[in-house]
Short mmCIF file of C-alpha atoms in Angstrom, two decimals:
data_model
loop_
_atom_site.label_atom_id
_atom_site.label_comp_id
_atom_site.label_asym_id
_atom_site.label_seq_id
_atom_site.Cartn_x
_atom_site.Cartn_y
_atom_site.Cartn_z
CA UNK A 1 0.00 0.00 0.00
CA UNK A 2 1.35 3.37 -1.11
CA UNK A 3 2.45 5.83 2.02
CA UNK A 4 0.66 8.98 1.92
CA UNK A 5 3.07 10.81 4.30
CA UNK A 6 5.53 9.67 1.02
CA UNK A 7 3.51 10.99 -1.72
CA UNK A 8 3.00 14.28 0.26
CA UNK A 9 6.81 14.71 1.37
CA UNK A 10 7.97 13.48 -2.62
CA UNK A 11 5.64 16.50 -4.01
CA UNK A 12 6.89 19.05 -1.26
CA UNK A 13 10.56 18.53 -2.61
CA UNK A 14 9.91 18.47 -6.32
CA UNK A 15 8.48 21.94 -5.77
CA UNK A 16 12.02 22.18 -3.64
CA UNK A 17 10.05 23.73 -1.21
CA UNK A 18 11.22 23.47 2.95
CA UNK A 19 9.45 22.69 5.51
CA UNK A 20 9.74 26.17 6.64
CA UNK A 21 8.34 27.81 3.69
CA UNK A 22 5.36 25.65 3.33
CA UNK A 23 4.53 26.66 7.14
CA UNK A 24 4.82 30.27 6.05
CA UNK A 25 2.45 30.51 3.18
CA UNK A 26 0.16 27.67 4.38
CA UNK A 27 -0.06 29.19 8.24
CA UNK A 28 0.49 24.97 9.34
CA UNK A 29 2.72 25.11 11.83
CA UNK A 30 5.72 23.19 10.94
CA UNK A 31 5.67 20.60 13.65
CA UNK A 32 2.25 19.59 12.08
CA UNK A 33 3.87 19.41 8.43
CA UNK A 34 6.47 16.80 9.96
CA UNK A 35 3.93 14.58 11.26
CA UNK A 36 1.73 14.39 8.12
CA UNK A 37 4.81 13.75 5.85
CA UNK A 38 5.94 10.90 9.19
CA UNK A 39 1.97 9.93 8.81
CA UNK A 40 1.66 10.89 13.21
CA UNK A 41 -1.52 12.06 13.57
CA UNK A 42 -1.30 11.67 17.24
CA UNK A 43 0.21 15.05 17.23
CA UNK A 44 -2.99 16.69 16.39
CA UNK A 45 -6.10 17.62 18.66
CA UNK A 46 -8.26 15.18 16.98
CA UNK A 47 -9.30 13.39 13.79
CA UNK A 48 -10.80 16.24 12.28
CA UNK A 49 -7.68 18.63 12.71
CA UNK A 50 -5.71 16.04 11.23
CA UNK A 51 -7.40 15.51 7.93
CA UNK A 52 -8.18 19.36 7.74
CA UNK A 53 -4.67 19.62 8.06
CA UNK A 54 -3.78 17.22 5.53
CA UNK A 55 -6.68 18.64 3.08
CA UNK A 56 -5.37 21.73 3.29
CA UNK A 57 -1.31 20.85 2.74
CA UNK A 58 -2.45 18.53 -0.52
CA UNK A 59 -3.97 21.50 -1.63
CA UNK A 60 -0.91 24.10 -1.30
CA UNK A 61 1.20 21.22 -3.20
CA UNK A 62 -1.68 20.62 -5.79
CA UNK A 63 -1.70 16.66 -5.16
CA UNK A 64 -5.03 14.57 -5.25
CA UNK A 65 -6.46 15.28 -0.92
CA UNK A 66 -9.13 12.40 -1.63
CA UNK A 67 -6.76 10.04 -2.52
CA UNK A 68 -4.27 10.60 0.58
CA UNK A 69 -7.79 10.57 2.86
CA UNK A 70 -8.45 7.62 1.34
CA UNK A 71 -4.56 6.25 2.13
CA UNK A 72 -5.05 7.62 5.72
CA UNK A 73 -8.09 5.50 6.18
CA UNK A 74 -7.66 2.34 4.87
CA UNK A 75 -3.92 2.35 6.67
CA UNK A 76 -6.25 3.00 9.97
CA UNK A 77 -8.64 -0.05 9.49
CA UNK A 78 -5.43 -1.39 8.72
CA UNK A 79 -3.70 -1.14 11.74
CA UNK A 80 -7.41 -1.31 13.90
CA UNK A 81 -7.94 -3.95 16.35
CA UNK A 82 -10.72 -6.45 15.82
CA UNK A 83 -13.97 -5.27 17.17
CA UNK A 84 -14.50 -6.56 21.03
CA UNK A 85 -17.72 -7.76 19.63
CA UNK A 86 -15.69 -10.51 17.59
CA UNK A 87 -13.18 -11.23 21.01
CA UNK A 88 -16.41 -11.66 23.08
CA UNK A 89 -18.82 -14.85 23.71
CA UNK A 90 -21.90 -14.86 22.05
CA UNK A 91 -24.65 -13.68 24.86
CA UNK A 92 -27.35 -16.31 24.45
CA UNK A 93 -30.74 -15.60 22.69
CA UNK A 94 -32.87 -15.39 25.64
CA UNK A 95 -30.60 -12.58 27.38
CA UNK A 96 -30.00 -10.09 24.44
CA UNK A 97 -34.41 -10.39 23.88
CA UNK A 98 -34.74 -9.67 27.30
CA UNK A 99 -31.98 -6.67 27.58
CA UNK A 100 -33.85 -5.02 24.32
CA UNK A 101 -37.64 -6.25 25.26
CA UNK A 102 -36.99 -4.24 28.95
CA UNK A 103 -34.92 -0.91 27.04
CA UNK A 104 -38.51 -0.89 24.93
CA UNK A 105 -40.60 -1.03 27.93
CA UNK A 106 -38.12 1.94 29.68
CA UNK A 107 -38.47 3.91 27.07
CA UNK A 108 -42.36 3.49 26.28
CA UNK A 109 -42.57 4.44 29.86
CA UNK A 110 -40.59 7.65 29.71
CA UNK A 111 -43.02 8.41 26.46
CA UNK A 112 -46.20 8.41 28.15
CA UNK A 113 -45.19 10.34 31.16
CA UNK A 114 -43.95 12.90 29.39
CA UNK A 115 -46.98 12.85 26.98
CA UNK A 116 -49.77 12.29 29.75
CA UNK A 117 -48.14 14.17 32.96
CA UNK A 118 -45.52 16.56 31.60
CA UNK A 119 -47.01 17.89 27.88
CA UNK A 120 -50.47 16.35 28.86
CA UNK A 121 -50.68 15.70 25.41
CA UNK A 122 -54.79 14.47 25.56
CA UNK A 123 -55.79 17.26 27.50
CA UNK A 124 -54.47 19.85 25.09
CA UNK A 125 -56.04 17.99 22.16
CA UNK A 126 -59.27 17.90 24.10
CA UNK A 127 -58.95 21.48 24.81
CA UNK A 128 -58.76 22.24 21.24
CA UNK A 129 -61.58 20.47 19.96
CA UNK A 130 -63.86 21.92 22.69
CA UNK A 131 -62.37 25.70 21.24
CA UNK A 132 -62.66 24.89 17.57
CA UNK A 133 -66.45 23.44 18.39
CA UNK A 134 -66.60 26.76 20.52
CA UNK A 135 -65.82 29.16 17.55
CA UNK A 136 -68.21 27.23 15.11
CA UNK A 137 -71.17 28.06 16.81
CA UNK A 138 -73.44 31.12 16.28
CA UNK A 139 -72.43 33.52 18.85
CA UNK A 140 -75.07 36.19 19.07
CA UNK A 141 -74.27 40.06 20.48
CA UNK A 142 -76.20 42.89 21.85
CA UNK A 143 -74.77 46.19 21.28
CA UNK A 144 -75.19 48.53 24.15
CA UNK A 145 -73.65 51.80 22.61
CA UNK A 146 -70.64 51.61 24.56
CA UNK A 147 -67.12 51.07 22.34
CA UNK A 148 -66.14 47.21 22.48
CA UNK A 149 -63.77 44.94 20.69
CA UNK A 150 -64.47 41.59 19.96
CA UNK A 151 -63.71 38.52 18.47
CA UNK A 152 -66.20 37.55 15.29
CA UNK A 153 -66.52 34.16 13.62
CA UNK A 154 -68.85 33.70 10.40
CA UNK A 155 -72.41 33.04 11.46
CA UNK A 156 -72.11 35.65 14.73
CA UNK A 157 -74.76 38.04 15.11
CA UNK A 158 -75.07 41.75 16.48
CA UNK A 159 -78.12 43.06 17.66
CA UNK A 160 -78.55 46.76 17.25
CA UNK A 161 -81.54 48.22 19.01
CA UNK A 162 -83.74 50.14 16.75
CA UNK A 163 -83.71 54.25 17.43
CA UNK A 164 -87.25 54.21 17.53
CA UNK A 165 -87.68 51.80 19.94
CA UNK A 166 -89.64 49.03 18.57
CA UNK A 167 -87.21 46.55 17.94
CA UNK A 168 -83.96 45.62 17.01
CA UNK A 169 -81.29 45.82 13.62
CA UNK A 170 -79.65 41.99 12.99
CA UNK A 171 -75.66 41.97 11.39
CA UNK A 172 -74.54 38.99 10.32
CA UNK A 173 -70.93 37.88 10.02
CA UNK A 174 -70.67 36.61 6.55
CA UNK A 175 -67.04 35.76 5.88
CA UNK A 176 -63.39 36.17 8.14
CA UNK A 177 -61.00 35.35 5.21
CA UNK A 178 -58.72 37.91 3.90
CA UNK A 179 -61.98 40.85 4.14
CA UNK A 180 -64.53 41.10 6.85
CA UNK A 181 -68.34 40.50 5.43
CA UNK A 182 -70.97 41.19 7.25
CA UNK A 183 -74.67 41.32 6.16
CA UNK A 184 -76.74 44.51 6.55
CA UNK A 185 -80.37 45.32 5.84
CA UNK A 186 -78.70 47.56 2.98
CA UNK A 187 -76.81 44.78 1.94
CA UNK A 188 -73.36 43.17 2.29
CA UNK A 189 -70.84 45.47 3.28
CA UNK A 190 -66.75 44.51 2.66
CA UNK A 191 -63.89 45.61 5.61
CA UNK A 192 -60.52 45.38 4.72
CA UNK A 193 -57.65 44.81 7.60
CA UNK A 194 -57.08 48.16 9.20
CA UNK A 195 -59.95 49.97 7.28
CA UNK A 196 -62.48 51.94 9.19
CA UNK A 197 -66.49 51.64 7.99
CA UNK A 198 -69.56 53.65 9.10
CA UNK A 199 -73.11 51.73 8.79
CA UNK A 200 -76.56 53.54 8.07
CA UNK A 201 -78.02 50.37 9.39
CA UNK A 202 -81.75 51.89 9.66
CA UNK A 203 -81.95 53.79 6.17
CA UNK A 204 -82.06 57.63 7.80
CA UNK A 205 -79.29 58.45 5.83
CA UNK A 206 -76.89 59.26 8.86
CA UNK A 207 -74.18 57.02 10.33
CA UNK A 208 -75.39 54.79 13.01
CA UNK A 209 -72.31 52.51 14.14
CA UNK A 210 -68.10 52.36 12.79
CA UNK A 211 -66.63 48.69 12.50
CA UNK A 212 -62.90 48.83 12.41
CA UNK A 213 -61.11 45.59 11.84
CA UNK A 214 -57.79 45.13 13.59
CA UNK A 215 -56.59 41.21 12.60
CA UNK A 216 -58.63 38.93 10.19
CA UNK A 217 -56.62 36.22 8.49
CA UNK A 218 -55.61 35.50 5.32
CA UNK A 219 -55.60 31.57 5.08
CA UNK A 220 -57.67 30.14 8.18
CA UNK A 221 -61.51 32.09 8.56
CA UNK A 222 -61.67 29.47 11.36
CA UNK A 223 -59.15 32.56 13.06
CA UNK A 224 -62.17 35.25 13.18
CA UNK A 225 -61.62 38.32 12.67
CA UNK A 226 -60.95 41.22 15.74
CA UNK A 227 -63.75 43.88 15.19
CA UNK A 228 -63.54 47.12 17.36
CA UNK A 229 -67.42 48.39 17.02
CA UNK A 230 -67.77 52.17 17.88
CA UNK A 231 -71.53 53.77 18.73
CA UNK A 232 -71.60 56.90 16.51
CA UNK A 233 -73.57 59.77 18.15
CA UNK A 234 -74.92 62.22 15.26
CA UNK A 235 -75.78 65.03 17.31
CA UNK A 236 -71.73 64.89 18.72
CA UNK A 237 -70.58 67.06 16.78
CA UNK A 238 -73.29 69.78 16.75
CA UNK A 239 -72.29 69.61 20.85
CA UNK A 240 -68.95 71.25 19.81
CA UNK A 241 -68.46 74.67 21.10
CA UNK A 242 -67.08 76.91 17.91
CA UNK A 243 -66.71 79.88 19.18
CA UNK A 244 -67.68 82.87 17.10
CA UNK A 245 -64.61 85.73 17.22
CA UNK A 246 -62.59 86.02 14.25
CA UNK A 247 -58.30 85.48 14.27
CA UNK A 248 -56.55 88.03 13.54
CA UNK A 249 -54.76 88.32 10.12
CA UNK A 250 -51.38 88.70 11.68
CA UNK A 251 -51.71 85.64 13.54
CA UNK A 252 -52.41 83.38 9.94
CA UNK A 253 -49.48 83.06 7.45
CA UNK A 254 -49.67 84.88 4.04
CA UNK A 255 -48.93 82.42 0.98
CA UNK A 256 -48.17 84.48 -1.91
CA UNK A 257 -48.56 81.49 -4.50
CA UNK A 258 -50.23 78.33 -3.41
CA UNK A 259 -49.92 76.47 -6.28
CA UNK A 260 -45.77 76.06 -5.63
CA UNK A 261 -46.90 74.15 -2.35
CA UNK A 262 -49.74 72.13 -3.82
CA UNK A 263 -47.54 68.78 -3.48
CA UNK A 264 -46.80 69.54 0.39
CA UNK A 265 -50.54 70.83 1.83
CA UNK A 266 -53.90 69.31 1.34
CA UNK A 267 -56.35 72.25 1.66
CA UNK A 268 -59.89 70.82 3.65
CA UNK A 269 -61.96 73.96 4.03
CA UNK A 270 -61.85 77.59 3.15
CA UNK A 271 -63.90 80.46 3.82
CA UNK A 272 -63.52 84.52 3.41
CA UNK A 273 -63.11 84.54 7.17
CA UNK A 274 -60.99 82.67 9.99
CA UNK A 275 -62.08 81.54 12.77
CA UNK A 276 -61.68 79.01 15.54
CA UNK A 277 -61.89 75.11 15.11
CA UNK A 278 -61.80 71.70 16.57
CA UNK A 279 -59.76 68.12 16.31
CA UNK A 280 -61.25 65.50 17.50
CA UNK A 281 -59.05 61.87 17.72
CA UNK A 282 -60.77 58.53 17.94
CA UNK A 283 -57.82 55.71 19.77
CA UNK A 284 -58.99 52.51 17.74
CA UNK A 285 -55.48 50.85 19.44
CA UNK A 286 -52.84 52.00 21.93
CA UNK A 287 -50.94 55.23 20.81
CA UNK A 288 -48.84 57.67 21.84
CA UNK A 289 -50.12 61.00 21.01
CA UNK A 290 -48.51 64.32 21.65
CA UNK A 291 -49.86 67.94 19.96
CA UNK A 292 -49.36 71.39 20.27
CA UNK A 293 -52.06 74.91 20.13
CA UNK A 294 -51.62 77.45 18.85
CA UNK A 295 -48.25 78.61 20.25
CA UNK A 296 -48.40 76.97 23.38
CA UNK A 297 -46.03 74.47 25.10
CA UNK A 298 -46.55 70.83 23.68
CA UNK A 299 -48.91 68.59 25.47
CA UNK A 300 -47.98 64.41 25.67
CA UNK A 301 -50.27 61.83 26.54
CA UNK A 302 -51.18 58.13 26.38
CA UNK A 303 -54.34 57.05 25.01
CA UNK A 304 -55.82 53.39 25.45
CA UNK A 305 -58.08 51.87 22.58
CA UNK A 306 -61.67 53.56 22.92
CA UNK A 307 -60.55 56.94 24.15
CA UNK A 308 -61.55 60.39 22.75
CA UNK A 309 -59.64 63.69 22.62
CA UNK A 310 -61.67 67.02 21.27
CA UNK A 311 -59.40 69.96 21.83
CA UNK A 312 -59.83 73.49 19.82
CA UNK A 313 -57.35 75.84 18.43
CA UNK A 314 -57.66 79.63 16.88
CA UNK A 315 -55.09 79.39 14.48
CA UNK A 316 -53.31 75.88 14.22
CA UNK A 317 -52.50 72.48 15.50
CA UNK A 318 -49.28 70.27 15.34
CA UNK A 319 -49.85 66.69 15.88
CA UNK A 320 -47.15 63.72 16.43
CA UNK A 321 -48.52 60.18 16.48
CA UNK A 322 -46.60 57.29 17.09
CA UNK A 323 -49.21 55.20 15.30
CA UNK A 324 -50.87 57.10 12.85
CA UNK A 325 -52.90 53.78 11.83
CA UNK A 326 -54.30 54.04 15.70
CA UNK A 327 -55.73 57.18 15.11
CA UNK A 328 -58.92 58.39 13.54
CA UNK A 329 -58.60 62.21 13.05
CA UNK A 330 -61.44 64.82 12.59
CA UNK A 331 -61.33 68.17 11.65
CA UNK A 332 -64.66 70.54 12.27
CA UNK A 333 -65.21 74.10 11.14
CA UNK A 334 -67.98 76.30 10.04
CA UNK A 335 -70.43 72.97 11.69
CA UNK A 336 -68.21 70.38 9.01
CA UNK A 337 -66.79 67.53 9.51
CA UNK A 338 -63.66 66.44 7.75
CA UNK A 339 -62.33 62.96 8.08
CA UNK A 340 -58.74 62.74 7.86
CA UNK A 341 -56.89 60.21 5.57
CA UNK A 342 -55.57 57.44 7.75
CA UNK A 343 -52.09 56.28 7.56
CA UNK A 344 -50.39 52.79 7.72
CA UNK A 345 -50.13 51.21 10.69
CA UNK A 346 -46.98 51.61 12.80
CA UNK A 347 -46.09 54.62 10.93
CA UNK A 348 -44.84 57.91 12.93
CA UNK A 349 -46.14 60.99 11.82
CA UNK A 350 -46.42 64.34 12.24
CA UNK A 351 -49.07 66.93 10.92
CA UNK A 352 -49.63 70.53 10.83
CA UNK A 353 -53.23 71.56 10.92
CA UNK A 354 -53.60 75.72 10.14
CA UNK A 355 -55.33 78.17 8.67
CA UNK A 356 -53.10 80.34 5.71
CA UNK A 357 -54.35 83.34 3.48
CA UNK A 358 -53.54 83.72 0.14
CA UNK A 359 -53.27 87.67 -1.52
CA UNK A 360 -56.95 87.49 -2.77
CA UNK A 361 -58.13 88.02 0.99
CA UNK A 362 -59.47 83.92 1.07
CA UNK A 363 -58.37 81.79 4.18
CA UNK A 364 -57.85 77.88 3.65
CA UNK A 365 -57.89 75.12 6.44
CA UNK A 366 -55.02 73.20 5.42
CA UNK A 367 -53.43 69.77 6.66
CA UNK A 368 -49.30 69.74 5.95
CA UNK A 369 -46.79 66.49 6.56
CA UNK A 370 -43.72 67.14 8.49
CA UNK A 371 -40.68 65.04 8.11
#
């Protein structure tokens, strides 16, 4: 059988290349080059040193590495003892069956305590059966008026009492995959994830209740969807105080040319007058929600899911929203109501709301982005 330490040390000196320049350029220490070329791998850490080593050294002297690995190992079977196995009486029959029949037993044991007392496996499975027939029944709600977020499954229904009195408004869930469905008595209305919908749900042409879906999934409708349902008082915002003095013109910044800022302002009311108005903020999730009057001092709160803010200004408003998905935003002058664009969730963002005059004398509500 050919010697591999041979075939290395033979290609190392046809290069006529020393030990000590091999060791340089290969970064093997040179004690480790002897023993590969002496074929002493007891000099290295382990197996896998060795014949990393050795892969590494055929490679620097371009000679075959699989073929020396393949020396290295058939020279260690070689030189191996015989197995103990072939040195040792046969056990008899009836011993080795009973050694493997009572391992079997030992470790069927372990299995089912750790599947009946540790994970308790049955239990769990139980548990989720009793859930999944849990979700597939027809769960049926009364709305009260009072904000609430629940849980929906396809089949649920809300009850909405009637505003006369005399009875009560049925929704139906119709689908929780991908879009919230639920039936009306105007018909089927569609809710995507994170998209805010007001119902006339008794035909008097004014908004009655706002669904707002938070989580619906996209593969499973057996996963519901999370619905926040919001009460929506009409006569709210007629309750707003406006009050009736003018701002003065100094106080409200002259643009001499709107048009050059047409990409940077959205303009959502404008009269031949200023006057005061109001912001009000609907919390459909946890936010952070700081904002500033006029040209007072900043004011930074917390506001839970369900929570309502209505504060006024004379001139303007800056906002900064660490959700601005969380946040439903309002703007009402002159007895109008503008609904604010809503953002994506997790988004920061902060907004200028302010009045601005332009040289022909005409004031303009405006809503500007600040990076």
């Amino acid at each position: 059988m050919d010697s591999y330490g041979l075939i290395i040390k033979n290609a190392r000196e046809e290069k006529n290349l020393t030990l000590e320049q091999v060791a340089a350029e290969t970064l093997i220490k040179k004690q480790y080059l002897e023993a590969i070329e002496e074929e002493n791998d007891s000099e290295f850490p382990s197996e896998a040193y060795f014949l990393g080593f050795v892969r590494n050294y055929c490679k620097y002297l371009e000679v075959d590495g699989d073929n020396i690995v393949h020396l290295y190992t058939a020279k260690k079977i070689q030189e191996a003892p015989p197995p103990v196995e072939l040195l040792a009486k046969k056990k008899s029959v009836w011993v080795i069956a009973t050694i493997i029949t009572a391992a079997v037993l030992f470790v069927v044991g372990i299995a089912c305590f750790l599947i009946f007392f540790v994970f308790k496996v049955p239990q769990k499975i139980k548990q989720s059966k009793e859930a999944l027939v849990e979700q597939k029944k027809i769960h049926q709600y009364t709305f009260t008026g009072k904000s609430e977020t629940k849980r929906l499954y396809k089949g649920d229904q809300i009850f909405i009492p009637a505003s006369d009195g005399t009875g009560k408004i049925i929704l139906t869930v119709e689908s929780t995959l991908e879009k919230f469905k639920i039936q009306t008595p105007s018909g089927t209305q569609i809710i995507e994830l994170s998209e805010e919908r007001d119902f006339d749900i008794d035909g008097d042409l004014k908004s009655d209740i706002i669904f707002y879906v938070s989580d619906i999934s996209n593969k499973n409708e057996d996963f519901g969807a999370e619905v926040r349902i919001i009460g929506k008082n009409s006569s709210a915002e007629e309750e707003i105080a406006i009050e009736s003095e003018l701002v003065e013109d100094e106080q409200i910044p002259l643009v001499q040319n709107l048009i050059t800022m047409k990409d940077s302002i959205t303009v959502i009311h404008e009269d031949y007058r200023a006057y005061p108005f109001t912001i009000r903020a609907i919390f459909r999730s946890p936010c952070l929600f700081r904002y500033k009057i006029d040209f007072q001092d900043p004011i930074e709160e917390y506001f839970r899911t369900g929570e309502t803010l209505t504060i006024n200004a004379n001139n303007g408003f800056r906002l900064w929203m660490s959700n601005a998905n969380a946040v439903k935003l309002q703007v009402i002058a002159a007895n109008k109501t503008y609904d604010l664009d809503v953002s994506k969730a997790g988004l920061v963002k902060v907004e200028d709301i302010k009045w601005i005059r332009d040289p022909d004398k005409k004031y303009k509500l405006v809503v500007s982005e600040i990076d």
